[in-house]
Coordinates of C-alpha atoms in Angstrom, one line a residue:
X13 CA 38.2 -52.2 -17.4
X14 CA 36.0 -53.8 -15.2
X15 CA 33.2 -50.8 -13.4
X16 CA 32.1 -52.8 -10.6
X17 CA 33.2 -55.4 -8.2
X18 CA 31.3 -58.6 -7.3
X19 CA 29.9 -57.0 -4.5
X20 CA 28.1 -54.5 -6.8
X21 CA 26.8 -57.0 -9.4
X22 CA 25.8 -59.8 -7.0
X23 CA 25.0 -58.1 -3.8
X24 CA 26.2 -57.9 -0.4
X25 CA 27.5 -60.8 0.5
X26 CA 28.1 -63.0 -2.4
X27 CA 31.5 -61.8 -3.7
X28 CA 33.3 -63.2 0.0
X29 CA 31.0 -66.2 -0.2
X30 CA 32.4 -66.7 -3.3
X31 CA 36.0 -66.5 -2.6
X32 CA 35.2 -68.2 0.5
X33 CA 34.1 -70.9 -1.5
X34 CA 36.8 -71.5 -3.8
X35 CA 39.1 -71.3 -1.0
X36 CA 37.6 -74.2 1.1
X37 CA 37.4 -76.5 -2.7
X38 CA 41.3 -75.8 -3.0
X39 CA 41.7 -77.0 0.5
X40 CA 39.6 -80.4 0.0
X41 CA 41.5 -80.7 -3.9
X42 CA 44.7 -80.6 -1.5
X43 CA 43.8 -83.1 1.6
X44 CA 42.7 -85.9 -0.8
X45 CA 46.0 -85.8 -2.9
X46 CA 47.7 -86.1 0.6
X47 CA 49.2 -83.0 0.6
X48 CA 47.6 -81.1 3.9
X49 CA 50.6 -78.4 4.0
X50 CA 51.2 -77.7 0.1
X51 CA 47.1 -76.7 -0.9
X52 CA 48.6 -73.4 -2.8
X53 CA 50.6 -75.9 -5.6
X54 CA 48.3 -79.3 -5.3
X55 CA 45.4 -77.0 -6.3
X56 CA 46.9 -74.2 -8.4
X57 CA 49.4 -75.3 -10.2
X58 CA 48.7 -75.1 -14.2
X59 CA 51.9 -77.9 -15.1
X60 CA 50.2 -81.0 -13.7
X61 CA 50.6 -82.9 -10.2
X62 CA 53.2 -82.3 -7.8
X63 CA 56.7 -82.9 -7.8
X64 CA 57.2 -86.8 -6.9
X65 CA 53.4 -87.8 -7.9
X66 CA 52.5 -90.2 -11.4
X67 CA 50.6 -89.0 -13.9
X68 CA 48.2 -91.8 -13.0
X69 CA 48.1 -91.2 -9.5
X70 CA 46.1 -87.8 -10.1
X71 CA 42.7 -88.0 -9.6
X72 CA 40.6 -89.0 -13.1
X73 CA 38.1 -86.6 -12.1
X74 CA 38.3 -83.0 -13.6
X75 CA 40.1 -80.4 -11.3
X76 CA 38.1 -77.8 -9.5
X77 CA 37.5 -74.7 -11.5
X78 CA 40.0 -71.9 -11.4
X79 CA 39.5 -69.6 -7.8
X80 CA 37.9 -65.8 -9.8
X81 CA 40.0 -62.9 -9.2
X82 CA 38.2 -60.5 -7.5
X83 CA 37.6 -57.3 -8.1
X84 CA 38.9 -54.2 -6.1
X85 CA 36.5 -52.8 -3.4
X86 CA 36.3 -49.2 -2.3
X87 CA 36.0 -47.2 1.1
X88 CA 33.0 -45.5 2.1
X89 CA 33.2 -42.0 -0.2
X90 CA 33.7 -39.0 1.5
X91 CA 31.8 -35.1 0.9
X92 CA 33.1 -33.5 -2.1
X93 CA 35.1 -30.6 -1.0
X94 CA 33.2 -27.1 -2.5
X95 CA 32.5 -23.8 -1.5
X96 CA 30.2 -23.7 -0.4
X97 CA 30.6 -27.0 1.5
X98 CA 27.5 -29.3 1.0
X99 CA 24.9 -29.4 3.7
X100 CA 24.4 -33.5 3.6
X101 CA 26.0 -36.1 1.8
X102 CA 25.3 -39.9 1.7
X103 CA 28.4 -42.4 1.5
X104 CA 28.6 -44.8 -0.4
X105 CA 31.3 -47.3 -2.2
X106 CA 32.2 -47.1 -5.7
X107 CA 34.9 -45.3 -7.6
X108 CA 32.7 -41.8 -8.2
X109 CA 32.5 -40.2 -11.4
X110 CA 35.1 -38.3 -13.6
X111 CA 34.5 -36.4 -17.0
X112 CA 35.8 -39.4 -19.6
X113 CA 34.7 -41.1 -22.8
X114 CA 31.9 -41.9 -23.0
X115 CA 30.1 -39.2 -20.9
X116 CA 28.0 -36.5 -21.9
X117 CA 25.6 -34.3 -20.5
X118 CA 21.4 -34.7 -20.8
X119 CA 18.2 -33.2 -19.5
X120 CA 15.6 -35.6 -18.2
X121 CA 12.4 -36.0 -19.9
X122 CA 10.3 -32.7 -19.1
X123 CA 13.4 -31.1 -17.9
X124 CA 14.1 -28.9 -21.9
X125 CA 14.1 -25.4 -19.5
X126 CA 17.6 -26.8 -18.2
X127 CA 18.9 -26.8 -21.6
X128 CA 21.5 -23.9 -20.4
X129 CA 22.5 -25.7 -18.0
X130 CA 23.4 -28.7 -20.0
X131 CA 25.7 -26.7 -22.3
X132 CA 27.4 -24.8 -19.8
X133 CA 28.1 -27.7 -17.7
X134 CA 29.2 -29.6 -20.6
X135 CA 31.5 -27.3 -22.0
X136 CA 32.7 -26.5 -18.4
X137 CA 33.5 -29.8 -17.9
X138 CA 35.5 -30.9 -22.0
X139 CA 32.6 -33.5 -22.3
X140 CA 29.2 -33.5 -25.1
X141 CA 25.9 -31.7 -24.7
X142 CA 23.6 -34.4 -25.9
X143 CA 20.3 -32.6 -25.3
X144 CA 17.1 -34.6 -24.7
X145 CA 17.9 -38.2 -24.9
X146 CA 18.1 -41.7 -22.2
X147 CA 21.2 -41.3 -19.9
X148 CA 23.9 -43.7 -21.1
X149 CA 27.3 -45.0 -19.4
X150 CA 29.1 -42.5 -17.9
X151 CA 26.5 -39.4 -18.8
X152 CA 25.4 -36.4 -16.5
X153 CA 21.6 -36.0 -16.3
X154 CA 19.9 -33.1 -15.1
X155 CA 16.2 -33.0 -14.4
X156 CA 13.5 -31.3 -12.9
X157 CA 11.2 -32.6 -9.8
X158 CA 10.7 -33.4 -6.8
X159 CA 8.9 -31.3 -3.5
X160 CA 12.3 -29.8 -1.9
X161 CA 12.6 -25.9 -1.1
X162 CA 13.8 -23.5 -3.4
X163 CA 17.2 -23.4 -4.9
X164 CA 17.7 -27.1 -3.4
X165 CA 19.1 -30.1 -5.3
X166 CA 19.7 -34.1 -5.2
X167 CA 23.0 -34.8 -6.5
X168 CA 23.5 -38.6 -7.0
X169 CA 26.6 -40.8 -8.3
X170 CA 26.2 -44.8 -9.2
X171 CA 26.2 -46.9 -11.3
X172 CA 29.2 -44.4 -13.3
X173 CA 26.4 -42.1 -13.8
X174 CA 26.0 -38.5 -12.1
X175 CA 21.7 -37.6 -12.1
X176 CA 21.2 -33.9 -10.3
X177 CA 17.6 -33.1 -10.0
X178 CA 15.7 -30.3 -7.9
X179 CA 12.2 -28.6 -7.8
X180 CA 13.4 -25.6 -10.0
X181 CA 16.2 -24.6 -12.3
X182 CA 18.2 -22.8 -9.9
X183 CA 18.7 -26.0 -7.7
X184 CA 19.8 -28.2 -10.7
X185 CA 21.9 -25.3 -11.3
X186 CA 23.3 -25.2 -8.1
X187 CA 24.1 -28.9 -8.3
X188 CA 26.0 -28.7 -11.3
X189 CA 28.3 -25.7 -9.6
X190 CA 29.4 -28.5 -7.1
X191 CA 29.5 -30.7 -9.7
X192 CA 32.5 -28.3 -11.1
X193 CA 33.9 -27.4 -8.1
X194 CA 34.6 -31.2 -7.1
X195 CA 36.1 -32.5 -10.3
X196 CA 38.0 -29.3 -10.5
X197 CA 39.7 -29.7 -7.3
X198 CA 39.9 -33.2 -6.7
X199 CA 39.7 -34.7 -10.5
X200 CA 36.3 -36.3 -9.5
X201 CA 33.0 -36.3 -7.9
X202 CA 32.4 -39.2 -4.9
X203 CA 30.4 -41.7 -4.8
X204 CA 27.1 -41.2 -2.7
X205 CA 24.0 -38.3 -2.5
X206 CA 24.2 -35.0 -1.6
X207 CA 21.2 -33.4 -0.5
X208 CA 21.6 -29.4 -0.3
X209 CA 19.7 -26.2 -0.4
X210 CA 20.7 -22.8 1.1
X211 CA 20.4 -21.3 4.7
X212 CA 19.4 -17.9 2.7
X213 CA 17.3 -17.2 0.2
X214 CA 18.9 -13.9 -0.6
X215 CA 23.0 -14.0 -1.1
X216 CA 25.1 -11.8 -2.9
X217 CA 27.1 -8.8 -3.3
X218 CA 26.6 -4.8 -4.0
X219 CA 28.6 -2.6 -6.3
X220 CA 28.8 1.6 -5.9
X221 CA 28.8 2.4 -10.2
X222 CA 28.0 5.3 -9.2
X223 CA 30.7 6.9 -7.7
X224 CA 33.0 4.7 -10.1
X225 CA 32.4 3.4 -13.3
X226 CA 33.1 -0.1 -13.8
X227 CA 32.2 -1.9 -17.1
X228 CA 29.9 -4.5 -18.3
X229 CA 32.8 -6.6 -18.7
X230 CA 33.7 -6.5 -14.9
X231 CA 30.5 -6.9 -14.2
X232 CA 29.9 -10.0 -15.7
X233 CA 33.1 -11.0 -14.4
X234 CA 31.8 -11.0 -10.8
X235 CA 28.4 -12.7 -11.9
X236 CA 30.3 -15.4 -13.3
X237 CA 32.7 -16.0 -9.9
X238 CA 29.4 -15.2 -7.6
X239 CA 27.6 -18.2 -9.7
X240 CA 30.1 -21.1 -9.0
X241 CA 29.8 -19.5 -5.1
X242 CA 25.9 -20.1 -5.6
X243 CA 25.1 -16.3 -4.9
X244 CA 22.5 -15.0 -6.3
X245 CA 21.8 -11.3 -5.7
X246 CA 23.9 -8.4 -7.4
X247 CA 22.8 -4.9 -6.4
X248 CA 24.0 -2.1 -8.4
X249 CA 23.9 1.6 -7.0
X250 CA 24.2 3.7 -10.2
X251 CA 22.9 6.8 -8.5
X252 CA 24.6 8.9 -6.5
X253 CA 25.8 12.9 -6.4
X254 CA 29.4 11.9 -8.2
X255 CA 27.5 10.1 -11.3
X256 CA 24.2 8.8 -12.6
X257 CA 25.8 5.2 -14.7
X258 CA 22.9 4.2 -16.5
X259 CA 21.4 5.8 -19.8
X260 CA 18.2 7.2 -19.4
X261 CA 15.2 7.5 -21.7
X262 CA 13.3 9.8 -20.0
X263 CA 15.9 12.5 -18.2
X264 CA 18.6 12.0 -20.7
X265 CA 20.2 15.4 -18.9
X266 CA 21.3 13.5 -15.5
X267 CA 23.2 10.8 -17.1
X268 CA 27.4 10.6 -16.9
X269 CA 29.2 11.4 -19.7
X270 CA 31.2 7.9 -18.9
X271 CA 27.9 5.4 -18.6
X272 CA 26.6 2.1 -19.4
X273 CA 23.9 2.2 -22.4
X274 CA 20.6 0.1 -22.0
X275 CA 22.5 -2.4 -24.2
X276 CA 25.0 -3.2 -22.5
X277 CA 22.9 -3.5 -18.9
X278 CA 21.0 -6.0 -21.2
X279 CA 23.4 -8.2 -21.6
X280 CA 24.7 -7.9 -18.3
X281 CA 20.9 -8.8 -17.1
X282 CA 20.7 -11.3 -19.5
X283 CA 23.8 -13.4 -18.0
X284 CA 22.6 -13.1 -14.7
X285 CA 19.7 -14.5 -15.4
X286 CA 21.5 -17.8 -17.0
X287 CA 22.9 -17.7 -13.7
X288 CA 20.1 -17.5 -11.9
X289 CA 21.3 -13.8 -10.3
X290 CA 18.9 -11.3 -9.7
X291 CA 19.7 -7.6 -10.1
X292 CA 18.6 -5.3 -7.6
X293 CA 19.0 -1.5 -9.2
X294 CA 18.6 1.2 -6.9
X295 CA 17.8 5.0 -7.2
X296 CA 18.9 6.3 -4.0
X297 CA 16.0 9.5 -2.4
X298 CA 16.3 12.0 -1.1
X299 CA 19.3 12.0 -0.6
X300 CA 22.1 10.6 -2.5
X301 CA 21.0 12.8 -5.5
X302 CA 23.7 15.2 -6.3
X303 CA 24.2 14.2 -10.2
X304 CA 20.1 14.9 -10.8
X305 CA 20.1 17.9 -9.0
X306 CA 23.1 19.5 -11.1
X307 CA 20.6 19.3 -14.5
X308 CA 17.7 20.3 -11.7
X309 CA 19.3 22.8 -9.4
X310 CA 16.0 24.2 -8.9
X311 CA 14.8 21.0 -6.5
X312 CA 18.5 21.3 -4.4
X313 CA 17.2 21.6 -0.9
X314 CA 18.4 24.7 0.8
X315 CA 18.2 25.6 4.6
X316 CA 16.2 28.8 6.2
X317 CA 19.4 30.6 5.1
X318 CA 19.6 29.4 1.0
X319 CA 22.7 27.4 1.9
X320 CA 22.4 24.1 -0.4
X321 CA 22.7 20.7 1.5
X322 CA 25.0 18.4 -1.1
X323 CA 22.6 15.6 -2.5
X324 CA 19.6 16.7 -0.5
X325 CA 16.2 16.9 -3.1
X326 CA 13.6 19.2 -1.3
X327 CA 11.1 16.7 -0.7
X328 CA 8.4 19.5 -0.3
X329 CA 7.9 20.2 -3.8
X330 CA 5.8 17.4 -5.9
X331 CA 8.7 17.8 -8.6
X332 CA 10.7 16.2 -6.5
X333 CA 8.7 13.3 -6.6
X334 CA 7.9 13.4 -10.3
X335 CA 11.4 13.3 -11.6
X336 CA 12.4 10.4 -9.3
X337 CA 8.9 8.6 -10.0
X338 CA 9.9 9.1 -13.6
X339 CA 13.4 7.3 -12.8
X340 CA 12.0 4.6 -10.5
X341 CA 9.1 3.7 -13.2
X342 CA 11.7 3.5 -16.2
X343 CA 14.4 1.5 -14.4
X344 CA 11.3 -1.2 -13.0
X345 CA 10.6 -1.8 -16.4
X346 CA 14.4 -2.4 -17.6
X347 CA 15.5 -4.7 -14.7
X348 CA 13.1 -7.5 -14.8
X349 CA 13.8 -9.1 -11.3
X350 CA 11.5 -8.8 -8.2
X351 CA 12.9 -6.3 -5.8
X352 CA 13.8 -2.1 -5.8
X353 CA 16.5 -0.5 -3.7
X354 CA 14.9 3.3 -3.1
X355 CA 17.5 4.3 -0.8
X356 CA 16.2 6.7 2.0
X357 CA 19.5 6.8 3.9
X358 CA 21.4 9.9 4.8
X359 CA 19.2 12.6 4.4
X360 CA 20.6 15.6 5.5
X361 CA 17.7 17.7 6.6
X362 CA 17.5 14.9 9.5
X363 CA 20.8 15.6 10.4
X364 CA 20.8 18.9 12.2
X365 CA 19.5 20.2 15.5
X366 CA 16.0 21.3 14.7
X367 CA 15.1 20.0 11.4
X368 CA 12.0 21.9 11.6
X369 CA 14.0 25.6 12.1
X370 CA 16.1 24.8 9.6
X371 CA 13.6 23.4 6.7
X372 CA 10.6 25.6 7.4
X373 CA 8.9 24.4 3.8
X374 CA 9.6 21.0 5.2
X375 CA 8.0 21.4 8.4
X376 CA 5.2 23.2 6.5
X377 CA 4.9 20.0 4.4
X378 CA 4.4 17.7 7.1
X379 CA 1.6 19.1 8.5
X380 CA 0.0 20.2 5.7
X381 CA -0.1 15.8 4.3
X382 CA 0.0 14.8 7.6
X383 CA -1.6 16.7 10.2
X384 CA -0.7 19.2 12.9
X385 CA 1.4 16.8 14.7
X386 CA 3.3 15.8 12.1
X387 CA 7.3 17.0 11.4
X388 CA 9.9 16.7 8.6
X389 CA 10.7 13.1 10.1
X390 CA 7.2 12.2 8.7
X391 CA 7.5 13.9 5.7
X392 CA 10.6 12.1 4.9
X393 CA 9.1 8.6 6.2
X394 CA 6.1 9.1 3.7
X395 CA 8.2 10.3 0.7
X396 CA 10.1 6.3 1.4
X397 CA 6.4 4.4 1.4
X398 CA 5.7 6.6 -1.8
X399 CA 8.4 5.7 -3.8
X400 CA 7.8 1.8 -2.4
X401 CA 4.4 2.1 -3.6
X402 CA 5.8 3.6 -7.1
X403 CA 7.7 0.2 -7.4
X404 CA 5.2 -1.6 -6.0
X405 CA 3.0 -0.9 -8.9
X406 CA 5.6 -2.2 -11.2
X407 CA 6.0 -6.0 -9.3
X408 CA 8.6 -4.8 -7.1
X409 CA 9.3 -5.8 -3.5
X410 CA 10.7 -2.5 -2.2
X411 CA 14.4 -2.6 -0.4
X412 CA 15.6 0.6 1.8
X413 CA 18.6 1.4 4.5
X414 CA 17.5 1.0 7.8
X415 CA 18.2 4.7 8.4
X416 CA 15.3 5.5 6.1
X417 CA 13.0 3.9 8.8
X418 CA 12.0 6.4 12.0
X419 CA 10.4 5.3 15.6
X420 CA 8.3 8.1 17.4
X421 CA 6.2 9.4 14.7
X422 CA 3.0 10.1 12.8
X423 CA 4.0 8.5 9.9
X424 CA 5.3 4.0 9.7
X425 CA 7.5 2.8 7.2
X426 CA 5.5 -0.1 5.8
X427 CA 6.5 -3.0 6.5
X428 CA 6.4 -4.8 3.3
X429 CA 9.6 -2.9 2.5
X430 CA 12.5 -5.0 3.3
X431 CA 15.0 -3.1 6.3
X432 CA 18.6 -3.6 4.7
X433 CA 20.6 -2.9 7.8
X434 CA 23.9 -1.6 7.5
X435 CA 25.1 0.7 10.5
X436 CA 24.6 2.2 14.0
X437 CA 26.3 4.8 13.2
X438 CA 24.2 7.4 12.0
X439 CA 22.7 9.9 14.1
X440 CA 19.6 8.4 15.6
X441 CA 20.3 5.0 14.2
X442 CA 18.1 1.6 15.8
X443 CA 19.1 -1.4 17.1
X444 CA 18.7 -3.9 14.8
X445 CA 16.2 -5.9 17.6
X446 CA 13.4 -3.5 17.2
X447 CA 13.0 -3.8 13.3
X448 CA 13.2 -7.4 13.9
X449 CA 10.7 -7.0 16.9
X450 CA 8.7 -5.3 14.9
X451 CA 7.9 -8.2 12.2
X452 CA 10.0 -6.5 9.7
X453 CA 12.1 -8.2 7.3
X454 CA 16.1 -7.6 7.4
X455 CA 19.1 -8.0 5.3
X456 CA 22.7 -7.6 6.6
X457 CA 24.8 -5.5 4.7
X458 CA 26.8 -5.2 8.8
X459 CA 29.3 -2.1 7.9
X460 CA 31.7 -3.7 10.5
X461 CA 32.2 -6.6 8.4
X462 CA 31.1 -6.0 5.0
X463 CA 31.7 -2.5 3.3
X464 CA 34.7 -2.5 1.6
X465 CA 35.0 1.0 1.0
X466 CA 37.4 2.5 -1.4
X467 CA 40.2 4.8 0.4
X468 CA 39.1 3.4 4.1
X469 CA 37.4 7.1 4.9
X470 CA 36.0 7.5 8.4
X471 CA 37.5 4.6 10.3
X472 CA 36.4 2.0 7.8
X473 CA 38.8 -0.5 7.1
X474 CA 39.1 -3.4 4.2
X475 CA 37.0 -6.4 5.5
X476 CA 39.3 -9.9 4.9
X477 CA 37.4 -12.9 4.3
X478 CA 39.0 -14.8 7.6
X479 CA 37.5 -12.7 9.4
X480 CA 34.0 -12.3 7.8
X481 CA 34.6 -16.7 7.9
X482 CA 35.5 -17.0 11.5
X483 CA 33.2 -14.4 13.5
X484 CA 30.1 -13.2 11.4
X485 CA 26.9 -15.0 10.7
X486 CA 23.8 -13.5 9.5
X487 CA 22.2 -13.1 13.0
X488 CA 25.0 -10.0 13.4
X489 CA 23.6 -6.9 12.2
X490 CA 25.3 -4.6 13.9
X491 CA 28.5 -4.4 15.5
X492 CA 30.3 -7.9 16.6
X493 CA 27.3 -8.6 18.4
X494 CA 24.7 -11.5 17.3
X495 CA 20.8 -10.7 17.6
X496 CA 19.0 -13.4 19.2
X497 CA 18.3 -16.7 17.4
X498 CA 14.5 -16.3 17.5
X499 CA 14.9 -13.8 14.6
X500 CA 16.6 -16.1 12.3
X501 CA 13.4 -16.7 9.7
X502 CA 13.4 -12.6 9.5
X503 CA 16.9 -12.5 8.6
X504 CA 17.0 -13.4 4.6
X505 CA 20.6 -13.0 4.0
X506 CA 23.1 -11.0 3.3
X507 CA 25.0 -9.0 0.5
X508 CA 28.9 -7.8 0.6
X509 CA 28.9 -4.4 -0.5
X510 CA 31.6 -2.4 -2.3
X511 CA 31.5 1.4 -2.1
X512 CA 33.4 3.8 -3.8
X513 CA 34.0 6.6 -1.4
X514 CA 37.4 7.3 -2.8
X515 CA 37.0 6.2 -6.2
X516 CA 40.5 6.6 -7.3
X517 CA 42.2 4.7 -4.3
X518 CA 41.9 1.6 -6.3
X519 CA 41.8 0.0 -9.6
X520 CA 38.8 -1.7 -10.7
X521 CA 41.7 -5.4 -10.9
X522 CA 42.6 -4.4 -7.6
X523 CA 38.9 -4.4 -6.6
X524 CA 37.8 -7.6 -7.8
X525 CA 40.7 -9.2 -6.0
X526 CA 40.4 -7.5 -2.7
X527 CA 36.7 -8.6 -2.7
X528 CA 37.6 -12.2 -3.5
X529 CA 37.9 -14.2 -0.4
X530 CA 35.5 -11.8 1.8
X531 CA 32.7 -12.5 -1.5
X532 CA 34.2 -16.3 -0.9
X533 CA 33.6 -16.6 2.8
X534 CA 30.7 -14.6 3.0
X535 CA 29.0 -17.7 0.6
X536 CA 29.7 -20.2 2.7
X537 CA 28.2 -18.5 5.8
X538 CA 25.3 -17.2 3.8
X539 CA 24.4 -21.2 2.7
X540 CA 25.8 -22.8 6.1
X541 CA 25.5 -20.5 9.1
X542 CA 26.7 -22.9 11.6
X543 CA 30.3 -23.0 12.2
X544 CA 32.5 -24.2 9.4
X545 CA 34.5 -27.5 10.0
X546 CA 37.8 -26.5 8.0
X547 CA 40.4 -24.1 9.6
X548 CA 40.7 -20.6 7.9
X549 CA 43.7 -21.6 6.5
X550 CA 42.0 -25.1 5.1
X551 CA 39.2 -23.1 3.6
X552 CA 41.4 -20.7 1.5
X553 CA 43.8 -23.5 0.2
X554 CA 40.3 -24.8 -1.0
X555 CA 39.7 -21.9 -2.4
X556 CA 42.7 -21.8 -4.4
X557 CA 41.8 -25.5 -5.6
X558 CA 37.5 -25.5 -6.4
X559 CA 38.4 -21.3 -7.6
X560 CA 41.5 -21.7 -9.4

């Protein structure tokens, strides 16, 4: 079968010329046998002159050569249809590229760390992993190079050959998830260059294992579908006062009887990583602690009365800090990605009337590390820059809830901890704006839009992907409301959070499929924040096709 057309192999113009040429030789064969209406037969016919004309009145010079068939010519290509939807692509003409005989997949010369890719693209696609070699007809290279920003990619089709390059792996990567998605749901990928890198650099999704245990297995389910969306941050909550999920080394007493071992968080960390998924682990302080304190009763924080506050450590005793130290150091060194969640949300001493009547230790505390001026607000704000400087020391960027983070006082949050904002609901809660005004760093976890919480407690309801797709973009925080532009660079994505409030109300299946078009549309808004060109109802038969 022939791969090109004359206008591929001789340029521009010359294929028409060509024709053109033949053409106007047929016409001239024609007029001089004296035939000015009949050029199709005086110049075609293979069985000799016309009907009526001698042998020996033909012409005793030989006839003009045979007019070449052309070959078939294409429309300018069109942008492969993926989720998420490219941010450029270059037409061009030719017939694209589809996974046949002889093609294989390669990595480019200094390109052997994309050796995972290769396979897994390979086998993804039915076709050879040929390792190291010279692209050949039909092949797949992937290579590294180039100055773009991280997690881009150039992904180019010619000549029947598909070359995706980028400055790091993660961007090749990327390129050969829309790679997938196109020849999945339309049979090929178009001719042409696409040119695409994110909108944010951090995109993902957050389980609650703490309040329900879900396996390795399920988790490695979702880091496999959030990889061909081109997510790549998974935060797992394993603390809380239902369950502590994770086995522990060095307070083997707080662990769940119904846990994941060290191994098996290995291997989940070890896929994610072939995705290019960071783990985010978080140990939730000082509140959010209920399964520690049941081995540790002794640090349960009680009121001026001795009445217990559920989940509450009393942050006024250094072993308090200790035992959560201990956690925080032993978890940096098994997750080896660069950020900590250390909570800081919810504490209940913060919730009451006079926080200071009711915790007297607390108050006590404060102004004993902080100076006369100082209250349980400021103990609480320092306990959050302590644990942050804990993680710190062990490579971490620190993560908390934006509750964690107090105006009015002796004591600043630091601002190299990154604000995840979630709700205005708490008592005392900030506008989104003054973190942001504040130079602080923000990522939207927006509980209007994206906590699916199990059970719908307390007037949440199940988020749906239309309308995560059709109204939310990273600029809204809080509420339905959008902060203003100007604080776009401070906003550095977004995660879709799953919590377990009601851990019973659904089955870990029935999880994973209500979170599958909300985790679908929140990628394509998290890559491409401007509005989306297809319909809602466009963008899920999509899904349906690129997903399966």
């Amino acid at each position: 079968m022939m791969r090109y057309s004359i206008r591929d192999r001789r340029g521009p113009h010359q294929g028409p010329a060509l024709l053109a040429t033949a053409v106007a030789l047929a016409t001239v064969a024609a007029c001089s046998s004296g035939s000015p209406h009949s050029s199709d037969t005086s110049a075609a016919s293979p069985s000799g002159p016309p009907s009526g004309t001698s042998a020996s009145a033909a012409p005793s010079s030989a006839p003009p050569s045979p007019t070449p068939t052309p070959s078939r010519t294409y429309p300018l290509s069109t942008a492969p249809r993926t989720i998420p939807s490219v941010r450029e692509h270059q037409a061009a003409r030719g017939p694209g590229w589809k996974p046949a005989a002889p093609a294989g997949v390669v990595v480019g010369a200094g390109s052997a760390g994309l050796a995972d890719e290769g396979k897994l693209l390979a086998g993804e696609l039915g076709i050879p992993y040929r390792g190291a070699v010279a692209a050949g007809p039909g092949d797949v290279e992937l290579a590294l190079g180039g100055t773009g920003a991280p997690e881009s990619y150039t992904l180019t089709v010619q000549g029947g050959r598909v070359r995706i390059s980028g400055p790091d792996e993660a961007g090749v990567f990327y390129g050969t998830r829309t790679l997938k998605q196109s020849v999945k749901g339309a049979g090929a990928m178009p001719e042409g260059v696409v040119t695409d890198a994110p909108a944010k650099p951090q995109r993902g999704l957050n389980v609650d294992i703490a309040r329900k245990f879900f396996s390795a297995q399920w988790i490695e389910d979702r880091l496999r579908e959030m990889a061909d969306l081109k997510l790549n941050q998974l935060g797992l909550h394993f603390s809380d006062d239902q369950g502590f999920r994770i086995a522990s080394d060095s307070h083997p007493e707080i662990v769940s009887a119904q846990h994941l071992s060290k191994a098996e968080v290995r291997r989940v960390l070890a896929l994610a990583q072939s995705l290019h998924i960071t783990v985010v682990p978080e140990i939730d302080s000082p509140g959010h602690l209920g399964a520690v304190l049941r081995a540790h009763p002794d640090l349960q924080l009680r009121n001026v009365q001795g009445t217990p506050r559920q989940g509450a450590i009393d942050i006024s005793k250094p072993a308090a800090a200790r035992i959560v130290d201990d956690l925080l150091r032993e978890y940096s060194a098994l997750f080896p990605g660069g950020w900590f969640h250390v909570g800081a949300d919810e504490y209940q001493a913060l919730t009451v009337r006079s926080p200071s009547a009711s915790y007297p230790q607390l108050a006590t505390a404060a102004r004993q590390k902080y100076g006369p001026q100082a209250g349980v607000q400021d103990l609480a704000e320092g306990w959050l820059n302590d644990r942050a400087a804990v993680v710190r020391a062990a490579g971490k960027t620190a993560k908390a809830w934006n509750d964690g983070f107090f105006r009015g006082g002796v004591v600043t949050g630091d601002k190299r901890i990154e604000v995840e904002y979630w709700t205005g609901k708490e008592i005392g809660a900030r506008p989104p704006a003054e973190y942001l005004a504040e130079g602080r760093r923000v990522v939207n976890l927006n509980d209007e839009y994206l906590y699916y919480v199990l059970g719908q407690p307390n007037d949440f309801t199940y988020p749906t992907g239309r309308r995560i797709y059709e109204q939310w973009t990273p600029l809204v925080l809080r509420g339905t409301t959008p902060v203003p532009a100007r604080y776009a660079p401070q906003i550095l994505g977004a995660r879709f959070a799953v919590w377990c409030d009601l851990a019973n109300a659904q089955t870990p299946t029935q999880v994973a499929t209500g979170i599958r078009m909300p985790l679908t549309a929140l990628a394509q808004k998290t890559w491409d924040a401007d509005r989306p060109t297809l319909t809602w109802d466009q963008f899920r038969a999509l899904a349906a096709q690129v997903r399966g």
